[in-house]
GROMACS .gro file of C-alpha atoms in nm:
model
  250
    1MET     CA    1 -13.510 -13.686  -9.744
    2ASN     CA    2 -13.208 -13.460  -9.710
    3ILE     CA    3 -13.239 -13.160  -9.942
    4ILE     CA    4 -12.906 -13.005 -10.038
    5THR     CA    5 -12.918 -12.681 -10.233
    6VAL     CA    6 -12.603 -12.586 -10.424
    7THR     CA    7 -12.606 -12.214 -10.492
    8ASN     CA    8 -12.414 -11.897 -10.561
    9GLN     CA    9 -12.540 -11.564 -10.696
   10LYS     CA   10 -12.231 -11.549 -10.920
   11GLY     CA   11 -12.220 -11.758 -11.237
   12GLY     CA   12 -11.916 -11.943 -11.366
   13VAL     CA   13 -11.802 -12.082 -11.030
   14GLY     CA   14 -11.859 -12.448 -11.120
   15LYS     CA   15 -12.183 -12.481 -10.925
   16SER     CA   16 -12.338 -12.742 -11.155
   17THR     CA   17 -12.015 -12.942 -11.161
   18ILE     CA   18 -12.014 -12.965 -10.783
   19ALA     CA   19 -12.387 -13.044 -10.768
   20VAL     CA   20 -12.359 -13.328 -11.021
   21HIS     CA   21 -12.058 -13.483 -10.849
   22LEU     CA   22 -12.233 -13.459 -10.513
   23ALA     CA   23 -12.537 -13.640 -10.651
   24MET     CA   24 -12.316 -13.907 -10.808
   25ALA     CA   25 -12.123 -13.957 -10.483
   26LEU     CA   26 -12.447 -14.002 -10.289
   27GLN     CA   27 -12.583 -14.243 -10.551
   28GLU     CA   28 -12.262 -14.451 -10.535
   29ARG     CA   29 -12.331 -14.502 -10.165
   30GLY     CA   30 -12.646 -14.686 -10.266
   31ASP     CA   31 -12.874 -14.397 -10.169
   32ARG     CA   32 -13.183 -14.296 -10.364
   33VAL     CA   33 -13.106 -13.956 -10.518
   34LEU     CA   34 -13.335 -13.697 -10.675
   35PHE     CA   35 -13.173 -13.415 -10.872
   36VAL     CA   36 -13.363 -13.094 -10.941
   37GLU     CA   37 -13.214 -12.850 -11.189
   38LEU     CA   38 -13.346 -12.496 -11.167
   39ASP     CA   39 -13.061 -12.347 -11.371
   40PRO     CA   40 -13.196 -12.274 -11.721
   41GLN     CA   41 -12.859 -12.352 -11.882
   42GLY     CA   42 -12.938 -12.720 -11.827
   43ASN     CA   43 -12.574 -12.833 -11.801
   44ALA     CA   44 -12.639 -13.068 -11.511
   45SER     CA   45 -12.936 -13.227 -11.688
   46LYS     CA   46 -12.723 -13.299 -11.996
   47THR     CA   47 -12.455 -13.470 -11.788
   48LEU     CA   48 -12.699 -13.677 -11.584
   49GLU     CA   49 -12.886 -13.788 -11.895
   50LYS     CA   50 -12.554 -13.915 -12.034
   51ALA     CA   51 -12.506 -14.096 -11.703
   52GLY     CA   52 -12.833 -14.281 -11.759
   53GLY     CA   53 -13.065 -14.050 -11.573
   54VAL     CA   54 -13.418 -14.025 -11.708
   55ALA     CA   55 -13.615 -13.703 -11.672
   56ALA     CA   56 -13.916 -13.780 -11.455
   57LEU     CA   57 -14.057 -13.427 -11.466
   58GLN     CA   58 -13.987 -13.078 -11.594
   59ALA     CA   59 -13.866 -12.838 -11.324
   60SER     CA   60 -14.139 -12.583 -11.399
   61GLN     CA   61 -14.400 -12.842 -11.295
   62LEU     CA   62 -14.278 -12.817 -10.935
   63PHE     CA   63 -14.411 -12.462 -10.925
   64GLU     CA   64 -14.755 -12.548 -11.067
   65GLU     CA   65 -15.066 -12.654 -10.876
   66GLN     CA   66 -15.109 -13.010 -10.998
   67GLN     CA   67 -15.066 -13.363 -10.872
   68LEU     CA   68 -14.725 -13.504 -10.955
   69THR     CA   69 -14.607 -13.863 -10.952
   70ILE     CA   70 -14.256 -13.992 -10.994
   71THR     CA   71 -14.118 -14.340 -11.042
   72PRO     CA   72 -13.762 -14.340 -10.903
   73ASN     CA   73 -13.490 -14.462 -11.140
   74GLU     CA   74 -13.223 -14.714 -11.048
   75GLY     CA   75 -12.969 -14.437 -11.079
   76ILE     CA   76 -13.028 -14.067 -11.021
   77THR     CA   77 -13.385 -13.950 -11.080
   78LEU     CA   78 -13.381 -13.623 -11.270
   79ILE     CA   79 -13.619 -13.329 -11.271
   80ASN     CA   80 -13.464 -13.134 -11.553
   81ALA     CA   81 -13.444 -12.771 -11.658
   82ASP     CA   82 -13.700 -12.648 -11.910
   83ALA     CA   83 -13.778 -12.326 -12.095
   84LYS     CA   84 -14.095 -12.254 -11.895
   85MET     CA   85 -13.884 -12.184 -11.585
   86ALA     CA   86 -13.821 -11.834 -11.714
   87ASP     CA   87 -14.187 -11.755 -11.640
   88ILE     CA   88 -14.149 -11.854 -11.275
   89GLU     CA   89 -13.972 -11.529 -11.187
   90ARG     CA   90 -14.288 -11.337 -11.279
   91ALA     CA   91 -14.520 -11.568 -11.086
   92PRO     CA   92 -14.681 -11.484 -10.749
   93LEU     CA   93 -14.484 -11.564 -10.433
   94THR     CA   94 -14.720 -11.852 -10.358
   95VAL     CA   95 -14.533 -12.068 -10.611
   96MET     CA   96 -14.257 -12.109 -10.351
   97SER     CA   97 -14.502 -12.284 -10.119
   98THR     CA   98 -14.616 -12.500 -10.410
   99PHE     CA   99 -14.255 -12.598 -10.479
  100LYS     CA  100 -14.205 -12.694 -10.114
  101ASP     CA  101 -14.528 -12.895 -10.105
  102HIS     CA  102 -14.429 -13.098 -10.412
  103LEU     CA  103 -14.085 -13.187 -10.273
  104THR     CA  104 -14.239 -13.275  -9.937
  105ALA     CA  105 -14.475 -13.512 -10.117
  106LEU     CA  106 -14.181 -13.682 -10.290
  107ALA     CA  107 -13.968 -13.710  -9.975
  108SER     CA  108 -14.061 -14.068  -9.886
  109GLN     CA  109 -13.926 -14.200 -10.216
  110PHE     CA  110 -13.571 -14.062 -10.186
  111ASP     CA  111 -13.286 -14.037  -9.938
  112HIS     CA  112 -13.141 -13.716 -10.081
  113CYS     CA  113 -13.239 -13.435 -10.316
  114VAL     CA  114 -12.974 -13.214 -10.474
  115ILE     CA  115 -13.098 -12.881 -10.613
  116ASP     CA  116 -12.889 -12.683 -10.863
  117THR     CA  117 -13.003 -12.320 -10.866
  118PRO     CA  118 -12.975 -12.040 -11.122
  119PRO     CA  119 -12.690 -11.793 -11.054
  120THR     CA  120 -12.925 -11.505 -10.979
  121LEU     CA  121 -13.141 -11.421 -10.680
  122GLY     CA  122 -13.508 -11.473 -10.756
  123LEU     CA  123 -13.805 -11.695 -10.681
  124ARG     CA  124 -13.632 -12.016 -10.787
  125MET     CA  125 -13.324 -11.958 -10.572
  126SER     CA  126 -13.537 -11.844 -10.278
  127ALA     CA  127 -13.762 -12.150 -10.310
  128ALA     CA  128 -13.459 -12.379 -10.319
  129LEU     CA  129 -13.321 -12.221 -10.000
  130ILE     CA  130 -13.653 -12.223  -9.816
  131VAL     CA  131 -13.704 -12.595  -9.876
  132ALA     CA  132 -13.343 -12.702  -9.808
  133ASN     CA  133 -13.198 -12.880  -9.508
  134HIS     CA  134 -12.845 -12.793  -9.618
  135VAL     CA  135 -12.688 -12.537  -9.850
  136LEU     CA  136 -12.345 -12.548 -10.016
  137SER     CA  137 -12.185 -12.251 -10.194
  138PRO     CA  138 -11.903 -12.317 -10.441
  139ILE     CA  139 -11.683 -12.010 -10.488
  140GLU     CA  140 -11.404 -11.919 -10.726
  141LEU     CA  141 -11.098 -11.740 -10.592
  142GLU     CA  142 -11.114 -11.451 -10.837
  143GLU     CA  143 -11.179 -11.085 -10.758
  144TYR     CA  144 -11.526 -11.064 -10.911
  145SER     CA  145 -11.635 -11.387 -10.744
  146ILE     CA  146 -11.507 -11.281 -10.403
  147ASP     CA  147 -11.681 -10.945 -10.431
  148GLY     CA  148 -12.015 -11.126 -10.428
  149ILE     CA  149 -11.954 -11.329 -10.113
  150THR     CA  150 -12.115 -11.079  -9.878
  151LYS     CA  151 -12.435 -11.066 -10.085
  152MET     CA  152 -12.444 -11.445 -10.108
  153LEU     CA  153 -12.408 -11.486  -9.731
  154GLN     CA  154 -12.671 -11.218  -9.668
  155THR     CA  155 -12.914 -11.408  -9.890
  156ILE     CA  156 -12.852 -11.745  -9.725
  157PHE     CA  157 -12.864 -11.622  -9.367
  158GLY     CA  158 -13.156 -11.393  -9.449
  159VAL     CA  159 -13.357 -11.697  -9.560
  160LYS     CA  160 -13.242 -11.885  -9.249
  161SER     CA  161 -13.353 -11.599  -9.026
  162LYS     CA  162 -13.693 -11.534  -9.187
  163TRP     CA  163 -13.819 -11.860  -9.337
  164ASN     CA  164 -13.597 -12.161  -9.269
  165PRO     CA  165 -13.442 -12.156  -8.920
  166ASP     CA  166 -13.318 -12.515  -8.953
  167LEU     CA  167 -13.114 -12.439  -9.267
  168ASN     CA  168 -12.761 -12.576  -9.222
  169PHE     CA  169 -12.495 -12.380  -9.409
  170LEU     CA  170 -12.238 -12.641  -9.509
  171GLY     CA  171 -11.993 -12.370  -9.612
  172MET     CA  172 -11.819 -12.204  -9.901
  173LEU     CA  173 -11.624 -12.448 -10.118
  174PRO     CA  174 -11.319 -12.308 -10.303
  175ASN     CA  175 -11.351 -12.443 -10.657
  176ARG     CA  176 -11.146 -12.416 -10.977
  177PHE     CA  177 -10.840 -12.341 -10.761
  178ASN     CA  178 -10.519 -12.269 -10.951
  179SER     CA  179 -10.230 -12.366 -10.723
  180ARG     CA  180  -9.986 -12.177 -10.946
  181SER     CA  181 -10.167 -11.847 -10.901
  182GLU     CA  182 -10.019 -11.631 -10.626
  183ASP     CA  183 -10.329 -11.412 -10.633
  184GLN     CA  184 -10.557 -11.709 -10.573
  185LYS     CA  185 -10.340 -11.838 -10.289
  186LYS     CA  186 -10.347 -11.494 -10.125
  187THR     CA  187 -10.724 -11.478 -10.170
  188LEU     CA  188 -10.761 -11.822 -10.009
  189MET     CA  189 -10.550 -11.714  -9.711
  190ASN     CA  190 -10.763 -11.401  -9.677
  191LEU     CA  191 -11.079 -11.612  -9.674
  192VAL     CA  192 -10.930 -11.843  -9.410
  193GLU     CA  193 -10.848 -11.541  -9.193
  194ASN     CA  194 -11.190 -11.376  -9.229
  195TYR     CA  195 -11.437 -11.659  -9.296
  196ALA     CA  196 -11.274 -11.967  -9.142
  197HIS     CA  197 -11.598 -12.072  -8.970
  198LEU     CA  198 -11.787 -12.051  -9.299
  199LEU     CA  199 -11.525 -12.213  -9.523
  200ILE     CA  200 -11.488 -12.580  -9.614
  201ARG     CA  201 -11.123 -12.656  -9.543
  202ALA     CA  202 -11.062 -12.840  -9.868
  203ARG     CA  203 -11.066 -12.732 -10.229
  204ILE     CA  204 -11.120 -12.851 -10.585
  205GLY     CA  205 -10.844 -12.766 -10.832
  206ILE     CA  206 -10.889 -12.656 -11.191
  207ARG     CA  207 -10.826 -12.965 -11.404
  208SER     CA  208 -10.918 -13.053 -11.762
  209SER     CA  209 -11.016 -13.403 -11.648
  210ILE     CA  210 -11.325 -13.270 -11.468
  211PRO     CA  211 -11.517 -13.136 -11.773
  212GLU     CA  212 -11.388 -13.434 -11.972
  213ALA     CA  213 -11.546 -13.676 -11.724
  214LEU     CA  214 -11.873 -13.484 -11.722
  215SER     CA  215 -11.886 -13.489 -12.103
  216GLU     CA  216 -11.880 -13.870 -12.074
  217GLY     CA  217 -12.147 -13.872 -11.804
  218ILE     CA  218 -11.922 -14.008 -11.529
  219PRO     CA  219 -11.773 -13.860 -11.210
  220VAL     CA  220 -11.410 -13.758 -11.244
  221TRP     CA  221 -11.290 -14.034 -11.012
  222GLN     CA  222 -11.404 -14.292 -11.270
  223LEU     CA  223 -11.196 -14.140 -11.552
  224LYS     CA  224 -10.878 -14.340 -11.622
  225LYS     CA  225 -10.624 -14.059 -11.605
  226THR     CA  226 -10.362 -13.951 -11.353
  227SER     CA  227 -10.503 -13.599 -11.330
  228ALA     CA  228 -10.849 -13.747 -11.282
  229ARG     CA  229 -10.726 -13.957 -10.989
  230GLU     CA  230 -10.590 -13.643 -10.823
  231ALA     CA  231 -10.917 -13.460 -10.886
  232GLY     CA  232 -11.108 -13.759 -10.751
  233LYS     CA  233 -10.909 -13.748 -10.428
  234GLU     CA  234 -10.996 -13.380 -10.389
  235PHE     CA  235 -11.366 -13.447 -10.439
  236GLN     CA  236 -11.361 -13.736 -10.193
  237GLU     CA  237 -11.191 -13.518  -9.931
  238VAL     CA  238 -11.451 -13.245  -9.984
  239PHE     CA  239 -11.743 -13.488  -9.968
  240LYS     CA  240 -11.610 -13.649  -9.650
  241ILE     CA  241 -11.629 -13.307  -9.484
  242ILE     CA  242 -11.971 -13.232  -9.631
  243PHE     CA  243 -12.120 -13.569  -9.530
  244GLU     CA  244 -11.993 -13.519  -9.174
  245LYS     CA  245 -12.156 -13.175  -9.164
  246MET     CA  246 -12.479 -13.328  -9.294
  247GLY     CA  247 -12.467 -13.606  -9.036
  248VAL     CA  248 -12.473 -13.868  -9.310
  249ALA     CA  249 -12.342 -14.205  -9.194
  250LYS     CA  250 -12.036 -14.342  -9.372
   0.00000   0.00000   0.00000
């Protein structure tokens, strides 16, 4: 089972949007997909439930010493956010090993697992990075978002160095890009100059069709609108790059 963690220590960058679309793209390939939401806002869970996903477990259960069983759904199998996750941050560090053990036990039933993390560094984000094969970091091309890039990279490569040497950093994905903003275009050029080797060379634009599609429980490329078709092309270009980096066959 490929485990892909989608994370950023800055909120509001469209992390859950990217994670949900990634899971949907993998499921459309005919792959068995498990989605784990560790973000207490629960936005991804709401969208996937509208898409027909059924919650098999609560996310907090992955951090508890108990035997867990899951029956995979025909679509995306969901382990959804729940209120008890707030207590995880005060738990002993051993819960991270418990989390890893549970996902390892579920690995034979799925081809891929997408993990959506909270936007703050803590036990849940650390656990999601320690267990991952791949990590993807959506970023927004605004000043406050860019300021946090160094910390984000330090966290990811710190985990890779200390606990997960096989962690594959897929890259930073520019999201919510406004092509009419000169500031954003300058910021993107600056990132290309300084972080080219860590940057996915494609981007997702800011389009109203994306949240509209998610509110209906479908990926944007299934929405019957011109702007949605353009957004769909952007997502497909991004996922082509990501799948190649993951070594996933076409």
